Tab-separated table of C-alpha atoms in Angstrom:
chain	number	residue	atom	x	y	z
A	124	UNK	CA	0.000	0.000	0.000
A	125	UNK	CA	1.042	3.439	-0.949
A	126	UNK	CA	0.481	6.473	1.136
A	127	UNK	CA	0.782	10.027	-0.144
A	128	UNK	CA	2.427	12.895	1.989
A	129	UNK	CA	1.482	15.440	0.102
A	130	UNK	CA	-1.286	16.488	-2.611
A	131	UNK	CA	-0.576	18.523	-5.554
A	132	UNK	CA	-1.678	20.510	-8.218
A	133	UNK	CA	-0.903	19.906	-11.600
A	134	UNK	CA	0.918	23.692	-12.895
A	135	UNK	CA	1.759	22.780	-16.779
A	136	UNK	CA	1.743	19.842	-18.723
A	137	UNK	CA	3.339	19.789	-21.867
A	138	UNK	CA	4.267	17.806	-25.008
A	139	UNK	CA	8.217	17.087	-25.178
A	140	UNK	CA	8.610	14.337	-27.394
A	141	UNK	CA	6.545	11.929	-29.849
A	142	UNK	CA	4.387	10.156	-26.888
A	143	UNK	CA	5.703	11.884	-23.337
A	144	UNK	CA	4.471	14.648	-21.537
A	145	UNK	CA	6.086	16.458	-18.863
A	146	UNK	CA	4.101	17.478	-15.788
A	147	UNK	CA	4.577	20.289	-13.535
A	148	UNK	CA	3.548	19.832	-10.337
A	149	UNK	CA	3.096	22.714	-7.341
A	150	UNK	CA	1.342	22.687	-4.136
A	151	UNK	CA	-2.255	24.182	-3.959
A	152	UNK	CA	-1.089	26.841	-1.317
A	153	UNK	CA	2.159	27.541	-3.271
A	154	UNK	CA	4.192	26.397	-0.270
A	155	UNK	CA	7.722	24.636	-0.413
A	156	UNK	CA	7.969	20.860	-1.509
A	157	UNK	CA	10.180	18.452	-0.375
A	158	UNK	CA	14.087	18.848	-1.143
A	159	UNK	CA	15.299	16.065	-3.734
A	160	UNK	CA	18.548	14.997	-5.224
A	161	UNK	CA	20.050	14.046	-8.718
A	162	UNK	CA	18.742	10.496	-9.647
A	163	UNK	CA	15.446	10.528	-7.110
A	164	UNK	CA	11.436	9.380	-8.094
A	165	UNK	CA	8.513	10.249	-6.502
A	166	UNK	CA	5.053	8.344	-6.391
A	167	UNK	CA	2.380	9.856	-7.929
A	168	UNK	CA	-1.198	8.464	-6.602
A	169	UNK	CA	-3.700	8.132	-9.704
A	170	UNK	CA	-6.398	9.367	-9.792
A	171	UNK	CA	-6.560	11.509	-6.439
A	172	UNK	CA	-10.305	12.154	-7.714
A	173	UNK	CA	-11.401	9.011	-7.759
A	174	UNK	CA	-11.747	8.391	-11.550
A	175	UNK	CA	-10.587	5.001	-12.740
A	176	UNK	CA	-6.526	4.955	-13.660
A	177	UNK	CA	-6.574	0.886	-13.391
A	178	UNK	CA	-8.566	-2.409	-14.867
A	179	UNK	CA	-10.115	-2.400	-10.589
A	180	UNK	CA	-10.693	0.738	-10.466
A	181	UNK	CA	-8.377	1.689	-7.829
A	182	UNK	CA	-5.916	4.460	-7.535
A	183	UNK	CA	-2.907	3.873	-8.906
A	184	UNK	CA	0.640	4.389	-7.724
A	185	UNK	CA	3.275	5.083	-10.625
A	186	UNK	CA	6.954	5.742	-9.941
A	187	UNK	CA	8.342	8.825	-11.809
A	188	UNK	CA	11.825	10.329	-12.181
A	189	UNK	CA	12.260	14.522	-10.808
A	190	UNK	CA	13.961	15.614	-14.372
A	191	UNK	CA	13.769	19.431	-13.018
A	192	UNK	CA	15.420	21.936	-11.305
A	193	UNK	CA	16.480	20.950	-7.572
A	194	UNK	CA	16.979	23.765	-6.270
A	195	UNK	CA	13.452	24.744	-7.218
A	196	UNK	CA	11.523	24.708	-3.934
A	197	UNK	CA	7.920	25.340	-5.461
A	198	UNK	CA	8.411	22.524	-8.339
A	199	UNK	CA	8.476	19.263	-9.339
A	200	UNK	CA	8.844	18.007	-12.774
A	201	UNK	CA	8.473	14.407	-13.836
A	202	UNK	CA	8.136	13.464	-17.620
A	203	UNK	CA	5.704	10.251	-18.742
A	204	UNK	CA	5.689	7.974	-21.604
A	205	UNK	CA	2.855	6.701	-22.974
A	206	UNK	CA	3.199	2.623	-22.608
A	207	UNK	CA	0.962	1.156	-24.620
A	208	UNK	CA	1.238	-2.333	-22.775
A	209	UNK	CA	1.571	-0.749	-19.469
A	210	UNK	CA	-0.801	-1.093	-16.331
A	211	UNK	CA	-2.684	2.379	-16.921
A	212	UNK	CA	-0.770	5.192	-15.249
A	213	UNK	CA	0.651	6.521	-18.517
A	214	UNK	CA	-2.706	6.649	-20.416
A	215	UNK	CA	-4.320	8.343	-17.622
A	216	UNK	CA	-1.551	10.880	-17.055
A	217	UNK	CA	-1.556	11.358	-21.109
A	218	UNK	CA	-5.764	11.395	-21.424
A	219	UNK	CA	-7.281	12.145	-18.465
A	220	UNK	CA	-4.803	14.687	-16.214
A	221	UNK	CA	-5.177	17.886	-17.279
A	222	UNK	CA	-3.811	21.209	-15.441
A	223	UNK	CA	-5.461	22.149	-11.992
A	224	UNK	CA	-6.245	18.274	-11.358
A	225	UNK	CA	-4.781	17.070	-8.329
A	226	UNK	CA	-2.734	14.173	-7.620
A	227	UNK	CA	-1.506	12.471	-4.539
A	228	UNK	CA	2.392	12.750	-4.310
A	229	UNK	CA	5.066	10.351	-2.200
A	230	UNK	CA	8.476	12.096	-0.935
A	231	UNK	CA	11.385	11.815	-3.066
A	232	UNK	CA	13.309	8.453	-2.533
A	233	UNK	CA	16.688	8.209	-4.077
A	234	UNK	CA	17.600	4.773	-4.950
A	235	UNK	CA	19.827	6.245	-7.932
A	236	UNK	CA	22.415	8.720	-6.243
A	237	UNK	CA	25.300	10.964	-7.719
A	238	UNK	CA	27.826	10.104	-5.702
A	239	UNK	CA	31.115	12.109	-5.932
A	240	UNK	CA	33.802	12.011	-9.075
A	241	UNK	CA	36.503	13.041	-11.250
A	242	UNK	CA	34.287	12.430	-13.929
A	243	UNK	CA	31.133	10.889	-15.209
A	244	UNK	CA	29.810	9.056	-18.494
A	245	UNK	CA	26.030	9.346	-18.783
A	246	UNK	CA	23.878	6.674	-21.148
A	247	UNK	CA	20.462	6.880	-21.775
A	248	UNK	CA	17.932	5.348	-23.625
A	249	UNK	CA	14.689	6.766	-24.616
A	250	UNK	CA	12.616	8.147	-21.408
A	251	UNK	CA	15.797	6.871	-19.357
A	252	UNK	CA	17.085	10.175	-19.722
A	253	UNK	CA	14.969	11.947	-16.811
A	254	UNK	CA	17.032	10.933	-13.867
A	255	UNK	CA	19.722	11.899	-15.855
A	256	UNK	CA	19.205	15.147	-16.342
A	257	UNK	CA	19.314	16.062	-12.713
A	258	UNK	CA	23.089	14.271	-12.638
A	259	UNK	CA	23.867	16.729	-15.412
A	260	UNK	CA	22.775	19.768	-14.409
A	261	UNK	CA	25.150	18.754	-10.982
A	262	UNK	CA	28.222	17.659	-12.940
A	263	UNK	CA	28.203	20.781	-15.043
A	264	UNK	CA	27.593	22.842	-11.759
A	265	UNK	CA	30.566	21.187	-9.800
A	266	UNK	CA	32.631	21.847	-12.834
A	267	UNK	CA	33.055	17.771	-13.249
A	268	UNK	CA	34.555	16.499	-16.667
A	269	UNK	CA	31.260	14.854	-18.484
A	270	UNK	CA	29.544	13.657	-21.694
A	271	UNK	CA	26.163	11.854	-22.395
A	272	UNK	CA	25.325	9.708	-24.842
A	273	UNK	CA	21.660	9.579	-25.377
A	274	UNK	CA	19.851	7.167	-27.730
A	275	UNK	CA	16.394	6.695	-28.906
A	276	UNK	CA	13.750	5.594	-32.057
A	277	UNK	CA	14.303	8.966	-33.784
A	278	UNK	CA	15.084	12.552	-32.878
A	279	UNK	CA	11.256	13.670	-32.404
A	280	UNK	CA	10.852	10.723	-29.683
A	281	UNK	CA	13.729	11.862	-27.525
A	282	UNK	CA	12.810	14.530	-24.756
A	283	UNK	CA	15.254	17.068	-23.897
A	284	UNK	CA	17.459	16.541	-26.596
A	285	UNK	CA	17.424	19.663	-28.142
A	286	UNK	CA	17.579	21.635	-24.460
A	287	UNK	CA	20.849	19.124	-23.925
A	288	UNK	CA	22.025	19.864	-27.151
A	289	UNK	CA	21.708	23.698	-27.149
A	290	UNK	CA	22.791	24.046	-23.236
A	291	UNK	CA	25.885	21.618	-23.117
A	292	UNK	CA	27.529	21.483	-26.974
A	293	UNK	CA	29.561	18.740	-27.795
A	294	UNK	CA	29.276	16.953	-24.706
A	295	UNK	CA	26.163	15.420	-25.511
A	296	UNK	CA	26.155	12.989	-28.361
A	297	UNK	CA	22.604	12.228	-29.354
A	298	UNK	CA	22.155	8.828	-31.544
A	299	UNK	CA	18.663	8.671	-32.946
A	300	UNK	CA	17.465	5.302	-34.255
A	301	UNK	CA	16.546	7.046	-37.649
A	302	UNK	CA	19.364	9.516	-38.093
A	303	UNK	CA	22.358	8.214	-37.275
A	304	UNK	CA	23.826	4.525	-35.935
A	305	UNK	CA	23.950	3.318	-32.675
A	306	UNK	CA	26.259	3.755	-30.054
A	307	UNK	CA	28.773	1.374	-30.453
A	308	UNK	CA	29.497	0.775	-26.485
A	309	UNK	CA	31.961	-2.019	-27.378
A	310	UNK	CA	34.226	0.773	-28.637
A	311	UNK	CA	32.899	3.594	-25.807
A	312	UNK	CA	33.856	1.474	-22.908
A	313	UNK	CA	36.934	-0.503	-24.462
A	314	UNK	CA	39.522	1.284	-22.300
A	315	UNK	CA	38.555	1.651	-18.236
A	316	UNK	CA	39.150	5.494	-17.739
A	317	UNK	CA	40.325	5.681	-13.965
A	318	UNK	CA	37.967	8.023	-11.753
A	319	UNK	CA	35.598	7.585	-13.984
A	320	UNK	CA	31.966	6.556	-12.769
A	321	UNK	CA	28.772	5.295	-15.654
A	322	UNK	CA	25.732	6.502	-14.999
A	323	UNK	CA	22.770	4.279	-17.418
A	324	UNK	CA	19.366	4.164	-17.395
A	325	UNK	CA	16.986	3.071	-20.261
A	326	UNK	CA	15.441	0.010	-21.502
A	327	UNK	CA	16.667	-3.507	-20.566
A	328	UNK	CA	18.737	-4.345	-24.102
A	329	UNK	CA	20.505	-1.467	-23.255
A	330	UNK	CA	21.136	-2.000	-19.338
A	331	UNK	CA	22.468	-5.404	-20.486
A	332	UNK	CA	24.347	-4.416	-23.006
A	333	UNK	CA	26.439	-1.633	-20.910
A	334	UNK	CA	26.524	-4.379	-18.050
A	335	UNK	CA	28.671	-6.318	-20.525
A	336	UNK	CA	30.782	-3.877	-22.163
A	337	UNK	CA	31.628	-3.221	-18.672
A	338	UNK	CA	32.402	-5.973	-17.159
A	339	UNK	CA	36.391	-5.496	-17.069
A	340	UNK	CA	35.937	-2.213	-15.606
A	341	UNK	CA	36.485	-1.827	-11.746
A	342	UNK	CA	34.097	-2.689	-9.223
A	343	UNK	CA	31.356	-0.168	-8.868
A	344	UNK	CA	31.980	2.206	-11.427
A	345	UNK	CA	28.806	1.035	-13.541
A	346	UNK	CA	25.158	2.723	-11.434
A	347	UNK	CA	22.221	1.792	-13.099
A	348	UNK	CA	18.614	2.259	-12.870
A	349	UNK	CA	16.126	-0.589	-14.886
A	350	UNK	CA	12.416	0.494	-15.452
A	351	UNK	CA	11.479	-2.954	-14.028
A	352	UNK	CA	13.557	-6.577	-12.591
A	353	UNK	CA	15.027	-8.932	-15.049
A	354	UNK	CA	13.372	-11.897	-16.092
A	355	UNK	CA	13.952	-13.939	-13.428
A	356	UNK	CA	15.382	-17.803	-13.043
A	357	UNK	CA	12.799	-19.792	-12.001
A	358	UNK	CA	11.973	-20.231	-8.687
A	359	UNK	CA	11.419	-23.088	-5.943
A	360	UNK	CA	8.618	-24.572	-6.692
A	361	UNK	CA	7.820	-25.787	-2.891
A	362	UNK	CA	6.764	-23.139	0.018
A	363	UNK	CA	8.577	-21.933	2.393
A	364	UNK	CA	7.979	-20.530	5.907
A	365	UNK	CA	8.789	-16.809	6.939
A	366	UNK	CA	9.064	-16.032	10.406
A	367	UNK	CA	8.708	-12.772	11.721
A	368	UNK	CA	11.346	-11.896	14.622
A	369	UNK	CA	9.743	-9.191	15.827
A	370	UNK	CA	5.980	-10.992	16.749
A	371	UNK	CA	7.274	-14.860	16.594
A	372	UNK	CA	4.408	-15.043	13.857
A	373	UNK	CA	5.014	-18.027	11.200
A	374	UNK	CA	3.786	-17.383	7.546
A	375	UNK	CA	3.778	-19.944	4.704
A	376	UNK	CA	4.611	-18.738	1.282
A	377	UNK	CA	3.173	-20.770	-1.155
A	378	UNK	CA	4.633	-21.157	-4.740
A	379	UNK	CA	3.379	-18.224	-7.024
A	380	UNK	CA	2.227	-16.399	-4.286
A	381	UNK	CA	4.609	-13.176	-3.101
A	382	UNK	CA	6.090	-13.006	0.626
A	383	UNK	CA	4.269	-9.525	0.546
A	384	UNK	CA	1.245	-11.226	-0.474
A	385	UNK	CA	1.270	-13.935	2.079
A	386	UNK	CA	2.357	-11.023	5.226
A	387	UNK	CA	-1.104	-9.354	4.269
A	388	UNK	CA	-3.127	-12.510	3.629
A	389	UNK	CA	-1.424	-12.568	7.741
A	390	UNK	CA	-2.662	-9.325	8.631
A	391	UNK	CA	1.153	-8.085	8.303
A	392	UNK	CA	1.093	-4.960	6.739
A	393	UNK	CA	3.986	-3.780	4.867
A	394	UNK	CA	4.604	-0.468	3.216
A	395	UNK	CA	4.769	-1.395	-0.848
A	396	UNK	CA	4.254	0.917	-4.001
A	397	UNK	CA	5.395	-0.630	-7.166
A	398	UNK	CA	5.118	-4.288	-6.651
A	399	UNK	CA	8.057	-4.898	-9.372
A	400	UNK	CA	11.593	-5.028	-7.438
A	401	UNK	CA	12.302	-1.292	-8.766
A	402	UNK	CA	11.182	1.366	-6.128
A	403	UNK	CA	12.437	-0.054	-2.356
A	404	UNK	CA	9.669	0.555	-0.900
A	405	UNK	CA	8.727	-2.562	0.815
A	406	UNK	CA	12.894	-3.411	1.472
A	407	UNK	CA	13.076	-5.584	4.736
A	408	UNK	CA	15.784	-6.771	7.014
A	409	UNK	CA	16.596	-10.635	6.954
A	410	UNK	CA	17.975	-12.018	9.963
A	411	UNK	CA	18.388	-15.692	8.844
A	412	UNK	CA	18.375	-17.794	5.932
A	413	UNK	CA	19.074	-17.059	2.395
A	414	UNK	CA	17.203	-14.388	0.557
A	415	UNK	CA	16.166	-15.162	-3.506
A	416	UNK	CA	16.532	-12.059	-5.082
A	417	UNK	CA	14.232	-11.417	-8.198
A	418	UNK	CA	14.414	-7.315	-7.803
A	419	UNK	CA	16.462	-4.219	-10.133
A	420	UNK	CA	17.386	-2.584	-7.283
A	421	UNK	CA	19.845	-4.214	-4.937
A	422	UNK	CA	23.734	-3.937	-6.312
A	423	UNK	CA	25.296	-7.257	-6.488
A	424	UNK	CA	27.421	-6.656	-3.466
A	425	UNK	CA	24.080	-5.475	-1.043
A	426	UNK	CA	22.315	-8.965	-2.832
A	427	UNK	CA	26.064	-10.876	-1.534
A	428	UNK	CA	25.461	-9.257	1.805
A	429	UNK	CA	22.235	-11.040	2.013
A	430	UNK	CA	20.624	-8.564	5.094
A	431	UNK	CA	17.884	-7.145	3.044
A	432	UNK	CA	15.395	-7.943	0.379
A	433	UNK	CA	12.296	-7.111	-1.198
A	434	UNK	CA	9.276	-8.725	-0.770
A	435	UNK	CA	7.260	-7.664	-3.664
A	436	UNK	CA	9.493	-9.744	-5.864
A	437	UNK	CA	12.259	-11.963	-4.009
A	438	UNK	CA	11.924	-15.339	-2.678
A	439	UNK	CA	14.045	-17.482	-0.476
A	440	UNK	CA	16.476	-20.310	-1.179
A	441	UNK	CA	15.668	-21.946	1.783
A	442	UNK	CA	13.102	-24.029	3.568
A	443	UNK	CA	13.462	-20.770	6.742
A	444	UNK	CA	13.265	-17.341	6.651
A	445	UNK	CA	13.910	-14.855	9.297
A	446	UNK	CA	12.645	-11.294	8.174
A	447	UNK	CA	12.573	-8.119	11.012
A	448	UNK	CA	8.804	-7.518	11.688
């Protein structure tokens, strides 16, 4: 379950590509939103009306990149692609929300920092270029050495890249699908550059790809963000027990059934927004046994650890599982 902290108003929204809109989003009384950094999403809560945004006719909770001005105290600006095949948000944001509507709004969660460098290579694909933007905008300000390379269908699908273009020069290197050839990342990312940290978000070919070209670079210089968890290897196909250190409760988690779904069907209630491994909202301590992890999230060094999981997605590989509730 998603809660909102905040309502607000819907300021502008406005076409910036073939098929995405960007929203800007105020408070009704004009006061000061919550402060956010390069690389965090919010939750917005569709409909706040009441109006159906789902199949069950229930509001909706989408996660959204901030692709605007941080130090902007009054605003928020998140940009939305129309999905075709997705679970509703888009088409509601895209047919339904218009300006003065009023959504609900989660704080900013950062599961995507900037963290400190020399210098930074940004790659984005398509609508994976809005938590990128914020990095940018910070790189340039610190004076950091940076370039972008930014890839989509065509030129008139790509948001931003004519603001990126105009603002930043020949640091930004846009490769439209019907213009010009792709990036060739074999040849990018052939040479580790020392101090160097990659920054990608986009679609999954693209994640994968970069994951590979990378793979001889050192630990922890590759940061990604996925729109939603890998296929996943399949999964025990027995149940297993969670118990709950906290209450000394026992819950069985039955094959195709999620441990979030089985710690409600409990009366366990456990904070939860996007229900796909990408947002950590529901991320719980384990105490004992061996977490399966099935999320985007978690780098392979926190999944190593084996402390934490989340349990919209991720399993266990063991008969036992201690979890802190």
């Amino acid at each position: 379950m998603a809660f909102a902290d905040a309502t607000v108003r819907v300021e502008s929204k406005q076409v910036v590509a073939d098929g995405v809109v960007a929203l800007t989003l105020t408070r009704p009384d004009g006061g000061r939103l919550a402060d956010w950094t390069p690389g965090a999403h919010i939750d917005l809560i569709l409909p706040a009306d009441g109006r159906r945004a789902d199949g069950l006719g229930h509001s909706a909770t989408r996660q959204y990149s901030l692709c605007g001005d941080r130090w902007d105290p009054a605003r928020y600006r998140v940009a939305v692609l129309r999905e075709p095949d997705g679970r509703g948000g888009s088409a509601y944001v895209h047919d339904v929300l218009e300006p003065g509507d009023l959504v609900g709004v989660g704080a900013p969660r950062d599961n995507f920092p900037l963290v400190p460098s020399e210098r930074y290579l940004f790659l984005a694909g398509g609508i994976g270029i809005t938590p990128l933007l914020p990095m940018i905008h910070q790189a340039a300000l610190l004076g950091a050495d940076w370039h972008l390379w930014y890839a989509g269908r065509s030129l008139a699908a790509m948001a931003f890249a004519g603001e990126l273009a105009d603002a930043h020069g020949d640091r930004v290197h846009l490769a439209p699908g019907d213009r010009a050839a792709r990036i060739d990342l074999t040849a990018l990312l052939a040479q580790p550059q020392p101090g160097t940290k990659i920054y990608c978000c986009g679609p999954t070919r693209l994640l994968d790809a970069v994951t590979r070209a990378t793979a001889h670079w050192p630990a922890h210089t590759l940061r990604t963000e996925r729109f939603a968890a890998a296929p996943p290897l399949p999964a025990r196909a027995t149940a297993f027990e969670v118990h709950l250190r906290r209450t000394g409760a026992r819950v069985t988690v039955d094959p195709g059934v999620s441990v979030l779904d089985a710690l409600r069907a409990a009366g366990v209630e456990v904070l939860s927004s996007c229900r796909q491994g990408v947002c950590g909202t529901c991320l719980t301590a384990v105490v004992e046994g061996r977490p399966d992890h099935r999320d985007a999230l978690l780098a392979d060094h926190e999944r190593a650890a084996g402390d934490r999981m989340l349990v919209c997605v991720s399993r266990s590989c063991d008969d036992r599982l201690v979890l802190d509730l």
